[in-house]
Short mmCIF file of C-alpha atoms in Angstrom, two decimals:
data_model
loop_
_atom_site.label_atom_id
_atom_site.label_comp_id
_atom_site.label_asym_id
_atom_site.label_seq_id
_atom_site.Cartn_x
_atom_site.Cartn_y
_atom_site.Cartn_z
CA LEU B 23 88.77 255.30 127.71
CA TYR B 24 88.75 257.67 130.70
CA ASP B 25 86.83 260.94 130.38
CA LEU B 26 88.60 263.66 132.36
CA GLU B 27 85.48 265.85 132.55
CA SER B 28 82.95 263.24 133.67
CA GLY B 29 85.29 260.88 135.48
CA GLN B 30 83.68 257.99 133.62
CA SER B 31 85.64 255.10 132.11
CA ARG B 32 84.59 252.45 129.61
CA PRO B 33 86.37 249.75 127.60
CA LEU B 34 86.70 250.58 123.92
CA VAL B 35 87.72 247.15 122.64
CA LEU B 36 86.45 243.80 123.93
CA ASP B 37 88.06 241.12 121.81
CA GLU B 38 89.49 237.59 122.04
CA ALA B 39 92.88 238.88 120.90
CA GLU B 40 96.01 240.52 122.25
CA ILE B 41 96.05 244.30 121.81
CA GLY B 42 99.04 245.08 124.00
CA THR B 43 102.40 243.39 124.16
CA ALA B 44 104.79 242.18 126.81
CA ALA B 45 106.99 245.12 127.81
CA TRP B 46 110.37 243.38 127.62
CA VAL B 47 111.95 246.53 126.20
CA GLN B 48 111.08 250.22 126.30
CA ALA B 49 109.36 252.32 123.63
CA LEU B 50 107.02 249.63 122.24
CA LEU B 51 104.22 251.52 120.47
CA THR B 52 101.07 249.42 120.11
CA HIS B 53 98.46 252.14 119.59
CA ALA B 54 98.14 255.79 118.52
CA TRP B 55 95.44 258.50 118.38
CA SER B 56 94.28 260.23 115.23
CA PRO B 57 94.88 264.02 115.27
CA ASP B 58 91.17 264.78 115.73
CA GLY B 59 90.87 262.38 118.67
CA ASN B 60 88.07 260.39 117.03
CA THR B 61 90.02 257.22 116.23
CA ILE B 62 92.62 255.01 117.88
CA TYR B 63 94.78 252.77 115.71
CA TYR B 64 96.08 249.63 117.42
CA CYS B 65 97.99 246.41 116.78
CA ARG B 66 95.75 243.35 117.14
CA SER B 67 97.44 239.97 117.57
CA LYS B 68 95.69 236.62 117.16
CA ASP B 69 97.52 233.26 117.10
CA GLY B 70 100.83 234.97 116.40
CA ILE B 71 99.55 237.12 113.51
CA THR B 72 99.35 240.87 114.10
CA HIS B 73 97.38 243.32 111.94
CA LEU B 74 96.55 247.01 112.22
CA TRP B 75 93.02 247.82 113.36
CA ARG B 76 91.19 250.97 114.37
CA VAL B 77 88.39 251.75 116.80
CA ASP B 78 85.94 254.63 116.62
CA VAL B 79 86.09 256.36 120.00
CA ALA B 80 82.46 257.45 120.01
CA SER B 81 80.80 254.23 118.88
CA GLY B 82 83.38 251.59 119.79
CA GLU B 83 83.14 250.08 116.30
CA THR B 84 86.32 248.33 115.18
CA GLU B 85 87.66 247.35 111.79
CA GLN B 86 90.84 245.98 110.27
CA ILE B 87 92.93 248.15 107.95
CA THR B 88 92.62 245.88 104.93
CA ALA B 89 95.16 247.82 102.88
CA LEU B 90 97.82 246.34 105.18
CA GLU B 91 96.46 242.80 105.56
CA ALA B 92 99.28 241.25 103.49
CA TYR B 93 101.62 242.03 106.38
CA THR B 94 101.28 239.47 109.18
CA HIS B 95 103.24 241.43 111.78
CA VAL B 96 102.96 245.17 112.43
CA ALA B 97 104.44 247.30 115.22
CA GLN B 98 105.50 250.79 116.29
CA VAL B 99 102.38 252.53 115.02
CA GLN B 100 102.49 256.35 114.98
CA VAL B 101 100.21 259.00 113.47
CA SER B 102 101.29 262.32 111.98
CA THR B 103 99.51 265.63 112.48
CA ALA B 104 98.18 265.19 108.92
CA GLY B 105 96.58 261.89 109.91
CA ARG B 106 98.89 259.54 108.04
CA VAL B 107 99.88 256.36 109.88
CA ALA B 108 103.49 255.17 109.98
CA LEU B 109 104.47 251.71 111.21
CA SER B 110 106.92 248.87 110.76
CA ALA B 111 105.62 245.74 109.08
CA SER B 112 106.74 242.38 107.78
CA SER B 113 105.42 238.95 106.86
CA SER B 114 106.94 235.49 106.68
CA THR B 115 108.08 236.23 103.13
CA LEU B 116 108.80 239.96 103.45
CA PRO B 117 111.56 241.37 105.68
CA GLY B 118 110.75 244.41 107.77
CA ARG B 119 109.59 247.59 106.03
CA VAL B 120 108.66 251.08 107.16
CA LEU B 121 105.25 251.93 105.72
CA VAL B 122 102.99 254.96 105.58
CA TRP B 123 99.26 254.38 105.14
CA ASP B 124 97.02 257.34 104.29
CA PRO B 125 93.40 256.96 105.51
CA ALA B 126 92.32 259.70 103.09
CA ASP B 127 92.87 257.56 99.99
CA ASP B 128 93.78 254.13 101.47
CA SER B 129 97.20 254.26 99.83
CA VAL B 130 100.28 252.47 101.20
CA ARG B 131 103.77 253.80 100.59
CA VAL B 132 106.96 251.88 101.35
CA VAL B 133 109.35 254.36 102.96
CA ALA B 134 112.23 251.98 103.68
CA ARG B 135 113.06 248.35 102.93
CA SER B 136 115.38 245.89 104.64
CA SER B 137 118.64 245.12 102.91
CA THR B 138 117.71 241.43 103.17
CA GLU B 139 114.76 241.84 100.79
CA ILE B 140 116.56 239.94 98.05
CA VAL B 141 115.21 236.37 98.21
CA PRO B 142 112.23 235.66 95.90
CA SER B 143 109.09 235.23 98.00
CA GLU B 144 108.21 231.96 96.29
CA GLN B 145 111.38 230.48 97.81
CA LEU B 146 110.22 231.31 101.35
CA ALA B 147 107.90 229.34 103.61
CA ARG B 148 104.60 230.67 104.89
CA PRO B 149 103.36 229.63 108.35
CA GLU B 150 100.35 227.48 109.07
CA ARG B 151 98.73 227.84 112.48
CA VAL B 152 98.64 224.52 114.31
CA SER B 153 97.38 223.41 117.73
CA TRP B 154 97.45 220.14 119.64
CA ASP B 155 96.28 218.61 122.90
CA THR B 156 98.50 218.80 125.97
CA SER B 157 98.30 217.49 129.50
CA ASN B 158 95.47 218.72 131.73
CA HIS B 159 93.16 218.99 128.71
CA ASP B 160 94.93 222.13 127.51
CA ARG B 161 96.03 223.19 124.04
CA ALA B 162 99.41 224.36 122.82
CA HIS B 163 100.05 226.27 119.61
CA GLY B 164 102.65 226.89 116.99
CA LEU B 165 103.45 228.19 113.54
CA LEU B 166 104.45 225.41 111.15
CA TYR B 167 106.74 226.26 108.23
CA LEU B 168 107.07 223.52 105.60
CA PRO B 169 109.97 223.69 103.13
CA VAL B 170 109.09 225.04 99.69
CA ALA B 171 112.47 225.75 98.06
CA GLY B 172 112.55 224.17 94.63
CA ARG B 173 116.26 223.40 94.69
CA PHE B 174 115.75 220.45 97.11
CA GLU B 175 114.03 217.14 96.47
CA SER B 176 113.34 214.30 98.89
CA VAL B 177 111.63 210.95 98.67
CA GLY B 178 110.48 211.10 102.30
CA ARG B 179 109.02 213.47 104.82
CA PRO B 180 111.17 216.47 105.81
CA PRO B 181 113.23 216.58 109.00
CA LEU B 182 111.78 218.82 111.71
CA ILE B 183 113.30 221.53 113.86
CA VAL B 184 111.19 222.55 116.85
CA HIS B 185 112.21 226.13 117.62
CA VAL B 186 111.61 227.30 121.21
CA HIS B 187 111.38 231.05 121.86
CA GLY B 188 113.00 232.76 124.82
CA GLY B 189 111.46 234.76 127.60
CA PRO B 190 110.37 232.24 128.83
CA THR B 191 107.03 234.02 128.38
CA GLY B 192 107.93 235.26 124.90
CA GLN B 193 106.04 234.48 121.71
CA ALA B 194 106.55 233.04 118.24
CA THR B 195 104.94 235.43 115.74
CA ALA B 196 104.42 235.46 111.98
CA LYS B 197 106.97 238.20 111.33
CA TYR B 198 109.91 237.71 109.00
CA MET B 199 112.12 235.08 110.65
CA PRO B 200 115.46 234.75 108.82
CA ASN B 201 116.56 231.96 111.16
CA VAL B 202 113.45 229.95 110.25
CA GLN B 203 113.85 230.63 106.54
CA PHE B 204 117.49 229.53 106.73
CA PHE B 205 116.27 226.04 107.56
CA THR B 206 113.18 225.88 105.33
CA THR B 207 115.19 226.91 102.28
CA ARG B 208 117.45 223.92 103.03
CA GLY B 209 114.68 221.36 103.22
CA TYR B 210 113.75 221.42 106.92
CA ALA B 211 110.31 221.90 108.40
CA VAL B 212 110.21 224.26 111.39
CA LEU B 213 107.67 224.35 114.19
CA ASP B 214 107.89 227.75 115.89
CA LEU B 215 106.48 226.79 119.26
CA ASN B 216 104.04 228.70 121.47
CA TYR B 217 103.91 226.48 124.55
CA ARG B 218 101.61 227.07 127.50
CA GLY B 219 102.97 230.24 129.09
CA SER B 220 103.71 232.11 125.87
CA CYS B 221 102.32 235.62 125.67
CA GLY B 222 99.94 236.73 122.94
CA PHE B 223 97.20 234.23 123.83
CA GLY B 224 95.71 236.01 126.81
CA ARG B 225 96.69 236.37 130.44
CA ALA B 226 95.28 233.01 131.54
CA PHE B 227 97.34 231.17 128.92
CA ARG B 228 100.50 233.10 129.83
CA ASN B 229 100.05 232.42 133.52
CA LYS B 230 99.91 228.66 132.95
CA LEU B 231 103.71 228.64 133.09
CA ARG B 232 103.80 229.98 136.65
CA GLY B 233 105.38 227.27 138.74
CA LYS B 234 105.57 225.02 135.66
CA TRP B 235 108.64 226.29 133.80
CA GLY B 236 110.72 223.33 132.70
CA LEU B 237 107.63 221.11 132.62
CA TYR B 238 104.89 222.51 130.37
CA ASP B 239 107.32 223.96 127.83
CA ALA B 240 109.16 220.64 127.47
CA ASP B 241 105.90 218.66 127.35
CA ASP B 242 104.46 220.89 124.63
CA ALA B 243 107.63 220.72 122.52
CA VAL B 244 107.55 216.93 122.50
CA ASN B 245 103.81 216.66 121.97
CA GLY B 246 103.92 219.21 119.16
CA ALA B 247 106.63 217.26 117.33
CA ARG B 248 104.78 213.98 117.82
CA HIS B 249 101.54 215.56 116.58
CA LEU B 250 103.19 216.62 113.33
CA ALA B 251 104.77 213.19 112.91
CA GLU B 252 101.43 211.48 113.47
CA GLN B 253 99.89 213.75 110.85
CA GLY B 254 102.50 212.50 108.38
CA LEU B 255 104.00 215.97 107.93
CA VAL B 256 107.54 215.34 109.22
CA ASP B 257 110.00 212.47 109.64
CA PRO B 258 109.69 211.13 113.23
CA ASP B 259 113.27 209.78 113.08
CA ARG B 260 114.84 213.14 112.19
CA MET B 261 113.47 215.63 114.70
CA VAL B 262 115.60 218.28 116.42
CA ILE B 263 114.86 220.75 119.20
CA MET B 264 116.52 224.19 119.18
CA GLY B 265 116.31 227.25 121.41
CA GLY B 266 118.22 230.12 122.96
CA SER B 267 118.28 231.53 126.50
CA ALA B 268 115.06 230.32 128.15
CA GLY B 269 114.51 228.32 124.98
CA GLY B 270 117.91 226.73 125.52
CA TYR B 271 116.78 225.76 129.01
CA THR B 272 113.75 224.06 127.45
CA VAL B 273 116.05 222.19 125.07
CA LEU B 274 118.01 220.78 128.01
CA GLN B 275 114.91 219.98 130.05
CA THR B 276 113.35 218.20 127.07
CA LEU B 277 116.40 216.05 126.43
CA ILE B 278 116.48 215.16 130.14
CA ARG B 279 112.79 214.38 130.53
CA TYR B 280 112.19 212.81 127.11
CA PRO B 281 115.35 210.98 125.98
CA GLY B 282 115.02 209.74 122.42
CA ALA B 283 112.11 212.03 121.52
CA PHE B 284 114.53 214.14 119.46
CA LYS B 285 117.56 212.95 117.57
CA ALA B 286 119.58 215.99 118.66
CA GLY B 287 119.42 219.32 120.45
CA LEU B 288 120.83 222.77 119.71
CA CYS B 289 121.21 224.84 122.89
CA LEU B 290 122.11 228.54 122.54
CA TYR B 291 123.21 230.31 125.74
CA GLY B 292 120.74 228.19 127.67
CA VAL B 293 120.03 228.32 131.39
CA THR B 294 121.54 225.32 133.18
CA ASN B 295 121.48 226.30 136.86
CA LEU B 296 118.45 228.12 138.24
CA PHE B 297 120.18 228.96 141.52
CA THR B 298 122.97 230.88 139.80
CA LEU B 299 120.52 232.43 137.33
CA ALA B 300 118.53 233.84 140.23
CA SER B 301 121.65 235.32 141.81
CA ASP B 302 123.71 236.36 138.76
CA THR B 303 121.28 237.58 136.10
CA HIS B 304 120.69 241.25 135.27
CA LYS B 305 118.48 243.51 137.38
CA PHE B 306 115.44 243.55 135.09
CA GLU B 307 114.89 239.79 135.44
CA GLN B 308 116.30 239.38 138.93
CA HIS B 309 113.06 238.09 140.50
CA TYR B 310 111.58 236.49 137.39
CA LEU B 311 112.00 233.00 138.82
CA ASP B 312 109.84 233.82 141.86
CA SER B 313 106.80 233.22 139.65
CA MET B 314 108.25 230.77 137.13
CA ILE B 315 109.60 228.36 139.77
CA GLY B 316 109.03 229.84 143.24
CA PRO B 317 110.71 232.16 145.74
CA LEU B 318 113.95 231.19 147.42
CA PRO B 319 114.74 229.64 149.81
CA GLU B 320 111.27 228.09 150.11
CA ALA B 321 111.38 226.56 146.59
CA SER B 322 114.98 225.34 146.73
CA ALA B 323 113.92 221.72 146.15
CA LEU B 324 112.18 222.76 142.91
CA TYR B 325 115.25 224.72 141.82
CA SER B 326 117.34 221.57 142.21
CA GLU B 327 114.77 219.41 140.45
CA ARG B 328 114.37 221.77 137.49
CA SER B 329 118.02 222.78 137.01
CA PRO B 330 119.47 220.79 134.09
CA ILE B 331 122.94 220.78 135.63
CA PHE B 332 121.75 218.42 138.39
CA SER B 333 120.17 215.98 135.92
CA ALA B 334 122.63 216.23 133.05
CA ASP B 335 123.50 212.54 133.38
CA GLU B 336 119.99 211.82 132.04
CA ILE B 337 120.85 213.33 128.63
CA ARG B 338 121.39 210.64 126.00
CA ASP B 339 120.96 212.49 122.71
CA ARG B 340 123.56 214.44 120.77
CA ILE B 341 123.72 218.10 121.63
CA ALA B 342 125.57 221.23 120.50
CA ILE B 343 126.11 224.04 123.01
CA PHE B 344 126.66 227.63 121.79
CA GLN B 345 127.63 230.48 124.12
CA GLY B 346 128.73 234.11 124.02
CA GLU B 347 131.80 234.78 126.12
CA GLU B 348 130.52 238.14 127.38
CA ASP B 349 126.92 237.10 128.13
CA ARG B 350 125.60 238.94 131.20
CA VAL B 351 122.09 237.47 131.15
CA VAL B 352 123.16 233.81 131.13
CA PRO B 353 126.87 233.92 132.06
CA VAL B 354 129.37 231.63 130.37
CA ALA B 355 129.75 229.59 133.57
CA GLN B 356 126.25 228.20 132.93
CA ALA B 357 127.28 226.69 129.59
CA GLU B 358 130.61 225.40 130.80
CA SER B 359 129.07 223.61 133.77
CA ILE B 360 126.77 221.60 131.50
CA VAL B 361 129.67 220.88 129.14
CA ARG B 362 131.68 219.41 132.01
CA ALA B 363 128.72 217.26 132.97
CA LEU B 364 128.36 216.01 129.38
CA GLN B 365 132.05 215.19 129.25
CA LYS B 366 131.76 213.23 132.48
CA SER B 367 128.79 211.20 131.27
CA GLY B 368 130.29 210.60 127.83
CA VAL B 369 127.42 212.08 125.81
CA ALA B 370 128.30 213.06 122.25
CA HIS B 371 128.36 216.85 122.22
CA GLU B 372 129.99 219.97 120.80
CA TYR B 373 130.77 223.24 122.54
CA HIS B 374 131.25 226.50 120.66
CA LEU B 375 132.27 229.67 122.54
CA TYR B 376 132.16 232.99 120.69
CA PRO B 377 134.51 235.73 121.99
CA GLY B 378 133.11 239.25 122.03
CA GLU B 379 129.50 238.06 121.90
CA GLY B 380 126.85 238.49 124.56
CA HIS B 381 123.29 237.19 124.84
CA GLY B 382 122.85 236.52 121.13
CA TRP B 383 125.08 237.05 118.12
CA ARG B 384 125.79 240.54 116.81
CA ARG B 385 128.89 240.19 114.63
CA SER B 386 128.37 239.11 111.04
CA GLU B 387 131.32 236.73 111.19
CA THR B 388 129.85 235.04 114.27
CA ILE B 389 126.46 234.66 112.61
CA GLU B 390 128.01 233.13 109.50
CA THR B 391 130.16 230.75 111.55
CA PHE B 392 127.22 229.75 113.75
CA TYR B 393 124.90 228.81 110.89
CA SER B 394 127.65 226.99 109.03
CA THR B 395 128.37 225.01 112.19
CA VAL B 396 124.70 224.20 112.76
CA GLU B 397 124.25 223.08 109.15
CA ARG B 398 127.27 220.80 109.39
CA PHE B 399 126.12 219.40 112.75
CA LEU B 400 122.66 218.57 111.38
CA ARG B 401 124.11 217.03 108.24
CA ASP B 402 126.51 214.80 110.17
CA TYR B 403 124.29 213.74 113.08
CA VAL B 404 120.68 214.07 111.91
CA LEU B 405 120.35 213.78 108.15
CA PHE B 406 122.90 211.08 107.39
CA SER B 407 123.43 209.18 110.63
#
């Protein structure tokens, strides 16, 4: 807080939690003032779970808004002139809602619901926070979703999908994740990975990825899967790694550096050549690799070492590549170069190119086709092979 009259400043909140967010897009609202200026409402994130809190400006006392604690992810907080607080909120079992909370009577009103709010909550998986040891005496984190759908039975442990977020300094959070629930409702366990370098765990944790992209993320994916297998929670012989964009890069790096650790990989519009990414990507991320790998031309040896295209002959496990034809962030040439390398080395693979799609799927027909293809791929090459 900065006092314009006195020129004094003081921190209002000192907490082992994230109270901002990475500004990957504009108009992210993480805090808002009450009309009388006595209170600030803010989004507090801890281990991927975000709740609404408030701080008293005069005393610095903080408290959670318990009326909203059932929601494990809140965002876009705004306050009306009447003092009512509007925000978006969801949980692992509740798709996004627009809520209004009234401090006067502690009431919560649902203003709008998602059209996807049709699956019974008891059919949906809830996350468990997990952590495990990494190299250099560090810890990595994740949200583990175990299958709960009653329409599936199995005599063994469930297969595992390790899901790697993008960014690369993004974050797996406990919001409603339809892609995760797609798998858990079909009998898969999902580890939503927060490797060293993910945001939401403090600046020091996020900065661990600097100079280590393609190393720490791959290490943490493998060690996280092995940790769950050692705990007896998943089947060690039916583990899959999946990710898009920077997460797709991690998929490729993991298959290269740890052949056999996963039975298969699913790579969505993944980075394959760091040199071309540095030169061809969009303006906002044009110099991202200066910190993740190193500046060019000084770090050219590292770019070669960490680019999957130059080590694709090390891949031994089955892999499916998915790409949007009009992707401007990771252009289609990135996917097709790795496909040519896989063809040359004779690795079992599939390549699916979606016309009219960019960096992620937008069309309903593409989304339906993609998930049907993934389900068939996993059935043929993971579950029953």
